[in-house]
CSV table of C-alpha atoms and ligand atoms in Angstrom, one decimal:
chain,number,residue,atom,x,y,z
A,1,MET,CA,3.1,12.1,35.2
A,2,GLU,CA,2.8,9.1,33.0
A,3,GLN,CA,3.8,9.7,29.4
A,4,LYS,CA,1.1,9.1,26.9
A,5,GLN,CA,1.8,6.3,24.3
A,6,LEU,CA,1.5,6.9,20.6
A,7,PRO,CA,-1.8,5.0,20.2
A,8,GLU,CA,-3.4,7.3,22.8
A,9,LYS,CA,-2.1,10.4,21.1
A,10,PHE,CA,-3.4,9.2,17.7
A,11,GLN,CA,-6.8,8.7,19.4
A,12,GLU,CA,-6.8,12.4,20.6
A,13,PHE,CA,-6.2,13.6,17.1
A,14,SER,CA,-9.1,11.5,15.9
A,15,GLU,CA,-11.4,13.7,18.1
A,16,ALA,CA,-10.2,16.9,16.5
A,17,ARG,CA,-13.2,17.4,14.2
A,18,LYS,CA,-15.6,17.0,17.1
A,19,ASN,CA,-13.6,19.1,19.6
A,20,GLY,CA,-13.1,21.9,17.1
A,21,PHE,CA,-16.8,22.9,17.6
A,22,LEU,CA,-15.8,24.3,21.0
A,23,ARG,CA,-12.9,26.2,19.5
A,24,ALA,CA,-15.2,27.6,16.8
A,25,LYS,CA,-17.6,28.8,19.4
A,26,ALA,CA,-14.7,30.4,21.4
A,27,VAL,CA,-13.6,32.2,18.2
A,28,LYS,CA,-17.1,33.6,17.7
A,29,ASP,CA,-17.5,34.5,21.3
A,30,ALA,CA,-14.3,36.5,21.1
A,31,GLY,CA,-15.6,38.4,18.0
A,32,GLY,CA,-13.6,36.4,15.5
A,33,LYS,CA,-14.8,35.7,11.9
A,34,ILE,CA,-15.0,32.3,10.3
A,35,ALA,CA,-15.1,31.4,6.6
A,36,GLY,CA,-16.3,27.8,5.7
A,37,THR,CA,-14.5,26.3,2.7
A,38,PHE,CA,-14.8,23.2,0.6
A,39,CYS,CA,-11.7,22.7,-1.6
A,40,THR,CA,-8.0,22.4,-1.7
A,41,TYR,CA,-8.0,25.3,-4.3
A,42,THR,CA,-9.2,27.8,-1.6
A,43,PRO,CA,-6.3,30.3,-1.1
A,44,ASN,CA,-6.1,30.2,2.7
A,45,GLU,CA,-3.4,32.8,2.8
A,46,VAL,CA,-5.8,35.5,1.7
A,47,PHE,CA,-8.2,34.7,4.6
A,48,ASP,CA,-5.2,34.6,7.1
A,49,ALA,CA,-4.1,38.0,5.9
A,50,ALA,CA,-7.7,39.3,6.5
A,51,GLY,CA,-7.7,37.8,10.0
A,52,VAL,CA,-10.5,35.5,9.1
A,53,TYR,CA,-10.3,31.9,10.3
A,54,THR,CA,-11.1,29.1,7.8
A,55,VAL,CA,-12.7,25.7,8.5
A,56,SER,CA,-13.5,22.8,6.1
A,57,LEU,CA,-17.2,22.2,5.6
A,58,CYS,CA,-16.9,19.1,3.5
A,59,GLY,CA,-19.5,16.6,4.7
A,60,THR,CA,-18.1,13.2,5.6
A,61,SER,CA,-21.2,11.4,6.9
A,62,ASP,CA,-24.2,9.6,5.6
A,63,GLU,CA,-26.3,11.1,8.3
A,64,THR,CA,-27.5,14.1,6.4
A,65,VAL,CA,-27.7,12.7,2.9
A,66,ALA,CA,-31.5,12.0,3.1
A,67,ALA,CA,-32.1,15.7,4.1
A,68,ALA,CA,-30.1,16.8,1.0
A,69,GLU,CA,-32.0,14.4,-1.3
A,70,ALA,CA,-35.2,16.3,-0.6
A,71,GLU,CA,-33.7,19.0,-2.9
A,72,LEU,CA,-30.7,17.5,-4.7
A,73,PRO,CA,-30.7,14.5,-7.1
A,74,LYS,CA,-30.1,11.1,-5.5
A,75,ASN,CA,-27.5,10.4,-8.2
A,76,LEU,CA,-25.1,13.0,-6.9
A,77,CYS,CA,-21.7,12.7,-5.2
A,78,PRO,CA,-22.1,11.9,-1.4
A,79,LEU,CA,-19.6,14.6,-0.5
A,80,ILE,CA,-21.9,17.2,-2.0
A,81,LYS,CA,-25.1,15.7,-0.6
A,82,SER,CA,-23.6,15.3,2.9
A,83,SER,CA,-22.3,18.9,2.9
A,84,TYR,CA,-25.5,20.4,1.7
A,85,GLY,CA,-27.5,18.1,4.1
A,86,PHE,CA,-25.6,19.4,7.0
A,87,ALA,CA,-26.3,23.0,6.0
A,88,VAL,CA,-30.0,22.5,5.3
A,89,SER,CA,-30.7,20.5,8.5
A,90,ASP,CA,-28.6,22.9,10.6
A,91,LYS,CA,-26.6,20.0,12.0
A,92,CYS,CA,-23.1,21.3,11.4
A,93,PRO,CA,-21.9,23.9,13.9
A,94,TYR,CA,-19.1,24.8,11.5
A,95,THR,CA,-21.6,25.8,8.9
A,96,TYR,CA,-23.7,27.5,11.5
A,97,PHE,CA,-20.7,29.6,12.8
A,98,SER,CA,-19.5,30.5,9.3
A,99,ASP,CA,-19.9,34.2,8.5
A,100,LEU,CA,-19.1,33.5,4.9
A,101,ILE,CA,-18.8,30.3,2.8
A,102,VAL,CA,-16.4,30.2,-0.1
A,103,GLY,CA,-16.6,27.6,-2.8
A,104,GLU,CA,-14.9,27.2,-6.2
A,105,THR,CA,-16.3,26.3,-9.6
A,106,THR,CA,-14.7,22.8,-9.6
A,107,CYS,CA,-17.2,20.1,-10.6
A,108,ASP,CA,-20.7,21.0,-11.8
A,109,GLY,CA,-22.3,19.3,-8.7
A,110,LYS,CA,-20.5,21.5,-6.2
A,111,LYS,CA,-20.9,24.6,-8.4
A,112,LYS,CA,-24.7,24.2,-8.6
A,113,MET,CA,-25.0,23.2,-5.0
A,114,TYR,CA,-23.4,26.5,-4.0
A,115,GLU,CA,-26.3,28.3,-5.6
A,116,LEU,CA,-28.7,26.5,-3.4
A,117,LEU,CA,-26.5,27.0,-0.4
A,118,GLY,CA,-26.5,30.7,-1.2
A,119,ARG,CA,-30.2,30.8,-0.1
A,120,LEU,CA,-29.2,29.7,3.4
A,121,LYS,CA,-25.9,31.4,4.0
A,122,ASP,CA,-23.7,34.2,2.5
A,123,VAL,CA,-21.8,32.3,-0.2
A,124,HIS,CA,-19.0,33.5,-2.5
A,125,VAL,CA,-18.0,31.4,-5.4
A,126,MET,CA,-14.5,31.8,-6.9
A,127,HIS,CA,-14.3,31.0,-10.6
A,128,LEU,CA,-11.5,28.6,-11.0
A,129,PRO,CA,-10.0,28.5,-14.5
A,130,GLN,CA,-9.7,24.9,-15.6
A,131,GLY,CA,-7.8,25.3,-18.8
A,132,ILE,CA,-4.4,24.4,-17.7
A,133,GLY,CA,-1.7,25.5,-20.2
A,134,ARG,CA,-3.4,28.7,-21.5
A,135,PRO,CA,-1.2,31.7,-21.3
A,136,TYR,CA,-3.8,33.7,-19.4
A,137,THR,CA,-4.9,31.1,-16.8
A,138,ALA,CA,-2.6,32.4,-14.1
A,139,GLU,CA,-3.9,36.0,-14.7
A,140,LEU,CA,-7.5,34.8,-14.5
A,141,TRP,CA,-6.9,33.1,-11.1
A,142,ARG,CA,-5.0,36.1,-9.8
A,143,ARG,CA,-8.0,38.3,-10.7
A,144,GLU,CA,-10.3,35.9,-8.7
A,145,LEU,CA,-7.9,36.3,-5.7
A,146,GLU,CA,-8.0,40.1,-6.0
A,147,TYR,CA,-11.8,39.9,-6.1
A,148,LEU,CA,-11.8,37.7,-3.0
A,149,LYS,CA,-9.4,40.1,-1.3
A,150,THR,CA,-11.7,43.1,-1.9
A,151,LEU,CA,-14.7,41.2,-0.8
A,152,LEU,CA,-13.0,40.2,2.5
A,153,GLU,CA,-11.8,43.7,3.1
A,154,GLU,CA,-15.3,45.1,2.6
A,155,LYS,CA,-17.2,42.5,4.4
A,156,PHE,CA,-14.9,42.3,7.5
A,157,GLY,CA,-13.4,45.8,7.5
A,158,ALA,CA,-9.9,44.2,7.1
A,159,GLU,CA,-6.9,45.6,5.3
A,160,ILE,CA,-5.0,43.0,3.4
A,161,THR,CA,-1.5,44.3,2.8
A,162,ASP,CA,1.4,42.5,0.9
A,163,GLU,CA,3.2,42.2,4.2
A,164,LYS,CA,0.3,40.3,5.7
A,165,LEU,CA,0.0,38.1,2.7
A,166,ARG,CA,3.7,37.3,2.8
A,167,ALA,CA,3.5,36.5,6.5
A,168,ALA,CA,0.5,34.2,5.8
A,169,CYS,CA,2.5,32.5,3.1
A,170,ARG,CA,5.4,31.8,5.4
A,171,LEU,CA,3.0,30.4,8.0
A,172,ARG,CA,1.1,28.2,5.6
A,173,ASN,CA,4.3,26.9,4.0
A,174,ARG,CA,5.5,25.9,7.5
A,175,LEU,CA,2.2,24.0,8.0
A,176,ARG,CA,2.6,22.3,4.7
A,177,ARG,CA,6.2,21.3,5.4
A,178,ALA,CA,5.2,19.9,8.8
A,179,LYS,CA,2.5,17.8,7.2
A,180,LEU,CA,4.9,16.7,4.4
A,181,GLU,CA,7.5,15.6,6.9
A,182,LEU,CA,5.0,13.5,8.7
A,183,MET,CA,3.7,11.9,5.6
A,184,GLU,CA,7.2,11.3,4.3
A,185,LEU,CA,7.9,9.1,7.3
A,186,GLN,CA,5.9,6.5,5.4
A,187,LYS,CA,8.8,6.2,2.9
A,188,LEU,CA,10.5,4.1,5.4
A,189,CYS,CA,10.4,0.3,4.9
A,190,PRO,CA,8.5,-0.9,6.9
A,191,PRO,CA,6.6,2.3,7.5
A,192,PRO,CA,6.4,3.6,11.1
A,193,ALA,CA,2.6,3.9,11.2
A,194,ASN,CA,-0.7,2.9,9.7
A,195,TYR,CA,-2.2,5.7,7.6
A,196,THR,CA,-5.5,5.5,9.5
A,197,ASP,CA,-3.6,6.9,12.5
A,198,LEU,CA,-1.5,9.5,10.6
A,199,TYR,CA,-4.6,10.6,8.8
A,200,HIS,CA,-6.2,12.1,11.9
A,201,VAL,CA,-3.1,14.1,12.7
A,202,ILE,CA,-3.1,15.6,9.3
A,203,ASP,CA,-6.8,16.3,9.3
A,204,SER,CA,-6.8,17.9,12.7
A,205,ALA,CA,-5.3,21.1,11.2
A,206,ASN,CA,-8.5,21.7,9.4
A,207,PHE,CA,-10.3,22.3,12.7
A,208,SER,CA,-7.7,23.8,15.0
A,209,PHE,CA,-8.3,27.6,14.4
A,210,ASP,CA,-4.7,28.0,15.3
A,211,VAL,CA,-2.1,27.3,12.6
A,212,GLU,CA,0.9,27.8,14.9
A,213,GLN,CA,-0.6,25.2,17.3
A,214,SER,CA,-1.2,22.8,14.5
A,215,ILE,CA,2.4,23.1,13.2
A,216,ARG,CA,3.7,22.4,16.7
A,217,ALA,CA,1.4,19.4,17.2
A,218,ILE,CA,2.3,17.8,13.9
A,219,GLU,CA,6.0,18.4,14.4
A,220,GLU,CA,5.8,16.8,17.8
A,221,MET,CA,4.1,13.8,16.5
A,222,THR,CA,6.6,13.4,13.7
A,223,ALA,CA,9.5,13.6,16.2
A,224,GLU,CA,7.9,11.0,18.4
A,225,ILE,CA,7.1,8.6,15.7
A,226,ARG,CA,10.6,8.9,14.3
A,227,ALA,CA,12.1,8.4,17.8
A,228,ALA,CA,10.0,5.3,18.4
A,229,TYR,CA,11.1,3.9,15.1
A,230,GLU,CA,14.7,4.6,15.8
A,231,ALA,CA,14.3,2.9,19.2
A,232,GLY,CA,13.3,-0.2,17.3
A,233,GLN,CA,9.5,-0.1,17.4
A,234,ARG,CA,7.9,-1.6,14.3
A,235,PRO,CA,4.1,-1.3,14.5
A,236,VAL,CA,3.8,-2.4,10.8
A,237,SER,CA,5.1,-5.7,9.5
A,238,PRO,CA,7.7,-5.5,6.7
A,239,HIS,CA,5.6,-8.0,4.7
A,240,ARG,CA,2.7,-5.7,4.3
A,241,LYS,CA,2.1,-4.5,0.7
A,242,ARG,CA,2.7,-0.8,0.2
A,243,ILE,CA,-0.4,1.0,-1.2
A,244,LEU,CA,-0.9,4.4,-2.7
A,245,ILE,CA,-4.4,5.9,-2.5
A,246,THR,CA,-5.6,8.3,-5.2
A,247,GLY,CA,-8.9,9.7,-6.3
A,248,CYS,CA,-11.6,11.6,-4.5
A,249,PRO,CA,-11.4,13.0,-1.0
A,250,SER,CA,-11.8,9.9,1.3
A,251,THR,CA,-12.6,11.0,4.8
A,252,GLY,CA,-16.2,9.8,4.5
A,253,VAL,CA,-15.1,6.4,3.4
A,254,LEU,CA,-11.9,6.0,5.3
A,255,GLN,CA,-12.7,2.9,7.4
A,256,LYS,CA,-14.2,0.9,4.6
A,257,THR,CA,-11.3,1.6,2.2
A,258,VAL,CA,-8.0,2.5,4.0
A,259,GLY,CA,-9.2,0.6,7.2
A,260,GLU,CA,-10.0,-2.5,5.1
A,261,ILE,CA,-6.7,-2.3,3.2
A,262,GLU,CA,-4.8,-2.2,6.5
A,263,LYS,CA,-6.9,-5.2,7.9
A,264,SER,CA,-6.1,-7.2,4.8
A,265,GLY,CA,-2.3,-7.3,4.7
A,266,GLY,CA,-1.7,-3.9,3.1
A,267,VAL,CA,-0.5,-0.6,4.5
A,268,VAL,CA,-1.2,2.8,3.0
A,269,VAL,CA,2.1,4.6,2.7
A,270,CYS,CA,0.9,7.4,0.5
A,271,MET,CA,-2.3,9.3,0.0
A,272,GLU,CA,-2.0,11.3,-3.2
A,273,ASN,CA,-5.6,12.8,-2.8
A,274,CYS,CA,-6.8,16.0,-1.2
A,275,ASN,CA,-6.5,14.4,2.3
A,276,GLY,CA,-2.8,13.9,1.8
A,277,LEU,CA,0.1,14.9,-0.3
A,278,LYS,CA,-1.6,16.8,-3.1
A,279,ALA,CA,-2.7,19.5,-0.6
A,280,ALA,CA,0.7,20.0,1.0
A,281,ILE,CA,3.4,19.4,-1.6
A,282,GLN,CA,3.5,22.8,-3.4
A,283,MET,CA,4.9,25.8,-1.5
A,284,VAL,CA,4.2,29.5,-2.2
A,285,ASP,CA,7.3,31.4,-3.4
A,286,GLU,CA,7.6,33.7,-0.3
A,287,GLN,CA,10.1,35.9,-2.0
A,288,ALA,CA,8.2,36.6,-5.2
A,289,PRO,CA,7.8,40.3,-6.0
A,290,ASP,CA,4.1,39.9,-6.7
A,291,ILE,CA,3.0,37.9,-3.7
A,292,LEU,CA,-0.7,37.6,-4.7
A,293,GLN,CA,0.4,36.2,-8.1
A,294,ALA,CA,2.7,33.7,-6.2
A,295,ILE,CA,-0.3,32.5,-4.2
A,296,ALA,CA,-2.4,32.1,-7.4
A,297,ASP,CA,0.4,30.2,-9.1
A,298,ARG,CA,0.8,27.9,-6.1
A,299,TYR,CA,-2.8,26.8,-6.2
A,300,LEU,CA,-2.8,26.2,-9.9
A,301,GLU,CA,-0.1,23.6,-9.4
A,302,ILE,CA,-2.6,21.3,-7.7
A,303,GLY,CA,-3.6,18.4,-9.9
A,304,CYS,CA,-7.3,17.6,-9.8
A,305,ALA,CA,-9.7,15.8,-12.2
A,306,VAL,CA,-11.7,19.0,-12.6
A,307,MET,CA,-8.7,20.4,-14.6
A,308,SER,CA,-8.3,19.8,-18.3
A,309,PRO,CA,-5.9,18.3,-19.1
A,310,ASP,CA,-5.0,17.1,-15.6
A,311,THR,CA,-1.3,16.6,-16.4
A,312,LYS,CA,-0.2,17.7,-13.0
A,313,ARG,CA,-1.9,14.8,-11.2
A,314,MET,CA,-0.3,12.3,-13.5
A,315,GLU,CA,3.1,13.8,-13.0
A,316,LEU,CA,2.8,13.7,-9.3
A,317,LEU,CA,1.5,10.2,-9.3
A,318,GLN,CA,4.5,8.9,-11.3
A,319,ARG,CA,6.8,10.6,-8.9
A,320,LEU,CA,5.1,9.2,-5.8
A,321,LEU,CA,4.9,5.7,-7.1
A,322,GLN,CA,8.7,5.6,-7.2
A,323,GLU,CA,9.5,7.6,-4.1
A,324,TYR,CA,7.2,5.6,-1.9
A,325,ARG,CA,8.1,2.2,-3.4
A,326,ILE,CA,4.5,1.4,-4.1
A,327,ASP,CA,3.3,-2.2,-4.7
A,328,GLY,CA,-0.2,-1.3,-5.8
A,329,VAL,CA,-2.6,1.6,-6.3
A,330,VAL,CA,-6.2,1.9,-5.1
A,331,GLU,CA,-8.3,4.7,-6.6
A,332,ILE,CA,-11.3,5.8,-4.6
A,333,ILE,CA,-14.1,7.2,-6.6
A,334,LEU,CA,-17.1,8.7,-4.9
A,335,GLN,CA,-20.4,7.6,-6.6
A,336,ALA,CA,-21.5,10.0,-9.4
A,337,CYS,CA,-18.2,11.9,-9.4
A,338,HIS,CA,-17.8,12.2,-13.1
A,339,PRO,CA,-14.4,13.9,-13.2
A,340,TYR,CA,-12.6,11.2,-11.3
A,341,ALA,CA,-14.7,8.4,-12.8
A,342,ILE,CA,-13.7,9.4,-16.3
A,343,GLU,CA,-10.1,10.2,-15.4
A,344,ARG,CA,-9.6,6.7,-14.0
A,345,GLN,CA,-8.6,5.5,-17.5
A,346,GLN,CA,-5.6,7.8,-17.6
A,347,VAL,CA,-4.7,6.9,-14.0
A,348,ARG,CA,-4.9,3.2,-14.8
A,349,GLU,CA,-2.7,3.7,-17.8
A,350,THR,CA,-0.2,5.8,-15.9
A,351,VAL,CA,0.1,3.2,-13.1
A,352,ARG,CA,0.3,0.2,-15.5
A,353,GLN,CA,2.9,1.9,-17.6
A,354,MET,CA,5.0,1.8,-14.4
A,355,GLY,CA,4.4,-1.9,-14.1
A,356,LEU,CA,2.1,-1.7,-11.1
A,357,PRO,CA,-1.3,-3.2,-10.3
A,358,TYR,CA,-4.3,-0.8,-10.0
A,359,ILE,CA,-7.8,-1.1,-8.8
A,360,ALA,CA,-10.6,1.4,-8.7
A,361,VAL,CA,-13.5,1.2,-6.2
A,362,GLU,CA,-16.6,3.3,-6.5
A,363,THR,CA,-18.4,3.9,-3.2
A,364,ASP,CA,-20.6,6.3,-1.2
A,365,TYR,CA,-21.0,7.2,2.5
A,366,SER,CA,-23.4,4.4,3.3
A,367,GLN,CA,-22.3,1.0,4.8
A,368,SER,CA,-24.3,-1.0,2.2
A,369,ASP,CA,-21.3,-2.0,0.2
A,370,ALA,CA,-18.8,-2.4,3.0
A,371,GLY,CA,-18.7,-6.2,2.7
A,372,GLN,CA,-18.3,-6.2,-1.0
A,373,LEU,CA,-15.5,-3.6,-0.8
A,374,SER,CA,-13.7,-5.6,1.9
A,375,THR,CA,-13.8,-8.7,-0.4
A,376,ARG,CA,-12.5,-6.7,-3.4
A,377,LEU,CA,-9.7,-4.9,-1.5
A,378,SER,CA,-8.5,-8.0,0.2
A,379,ALA,CA,-8.4,-10.0,-3.1
A,380,PHE,CA,-6.4,-7.1,-4.6
A,381,ILE,CA,-3.9,-7.1,-1.7
A,382,GLU,CA,-3.6,-10.9,-1.9
A,383,MET,CA,-2.9,-10.8,-5.6
A,384,LEU,CA,0.1,-8.3,-5.1
B,401,BJ8,S1,-9.0,19.9,-5.4
B,401,BJ8,S2,-10.7,16.7,-5.4
B,401,BJ8,S3,-11.4,19.2,-2.9
B,401,BJ8,S4,-12.4,19.7,-6.4
B,401,BJ8,S5,-17.3,17.2,-5.0
B,401,BJ8,S6,-15.0,16.5,-7.7
B,401,BJ8,S7,-15.7,14.0,-5.3
B,401,BJ8,S8,-18.2,15.1,-7.6
B,401,BJ8,S9,-14.0,17.1,-4.0
B,401,BJ8,FE1,-12.3,18.1,-4.7
B,401,BJ8,FE2,-11.1,20.5,-4.7
B,401,BJ8,FE3,-10.5,18.6,-6.6
B,401,BJ8,FE4,-9.7,18.3,-4.1
B,401,BJ8,FE5,-16.0,14.6,-7.4
B,401,BJ8,FE6,-17.7,15.0,-5.5
B,401,BJ8,FE7,-17.1,17.0,-7.2
B,401,BJ8,FE8,-15.3,16.2,-5.5
């Protein structure tokens, strides 16, 4: 049988979001339970230990924004409008199949949207403490995890033991390591892939309903990309400028940002945002005597602009700028996202202190600014 080439395999991963619908249906037909989630702070291990599958419900398309705007303000982040629009217009099978939706009190827009969503579906909101550095923050978040644990046990008749939590931590840590190893290939000069390709491999795990299978698929891709590189394949020119992406989640604007950068002489070697390293870089301490606390602690290590102060994001950025030998930073800000729009000042200072150029682009899920974005991004790359 003819071996598939890497581009064909990347193409298969790009279909994962669409093909996952069938897997979600199979899960439901077999009596499985699904929880829809929205955020990197969602403690997946607690759901795994309850035998409940998780799937991301973050909207990434402009298609349902108009439906959402019938109830939500126009001047709201597209991720929130798209997500709510999918729920209210019944267009997202993942939302439809979800037995429970779990959100967190991150930004005000999401927090208030969940209240409306609660009229359509069973919604549980975890109260994320945002005061990093307080002596009781970890305790507060642990209490929220305990509350979630009890809720899942009661709703789904599950028993969540420490052993199950520990096993879930081991599994999720393996998935994170697999993703990290793949992303870290981009440290090579020149990098072995365009990020638009790697992105789909990483994102596919959100829709697989089988963590073991996701780990295997990602590890296989890492091995193949590495082998092709060692055999001399260089799909990316060494003259391309090495770009780090930071800011808001970027799936809904991937082509007009990352795609444009890669068309204009740049290559994204690192995504710091929730679609990339930030979501995979911290591990749970599997040996910790109090495993629930260890899970809580791990999630509080995530740097996000909803935290105050958001020192963890700045520390991670500084580290990544060096490790990935970055030439320039592009920050993606979704329109009306106040946390990231305001925090851009600190990011710009952090990046410039390291002697690197920085640009922020504010955009939404429509195509109306695609031309303008392309011009700005290619001018930025040219200037590097
Ligand atoms: S951990 S980045 S997934 S909160 S929805 S804050 S874009 S206005 S998504 Fe996020 Fe969790 Fe943080 Fe990551 Fe802004 Fe829009 Fe709010 Fe957003």
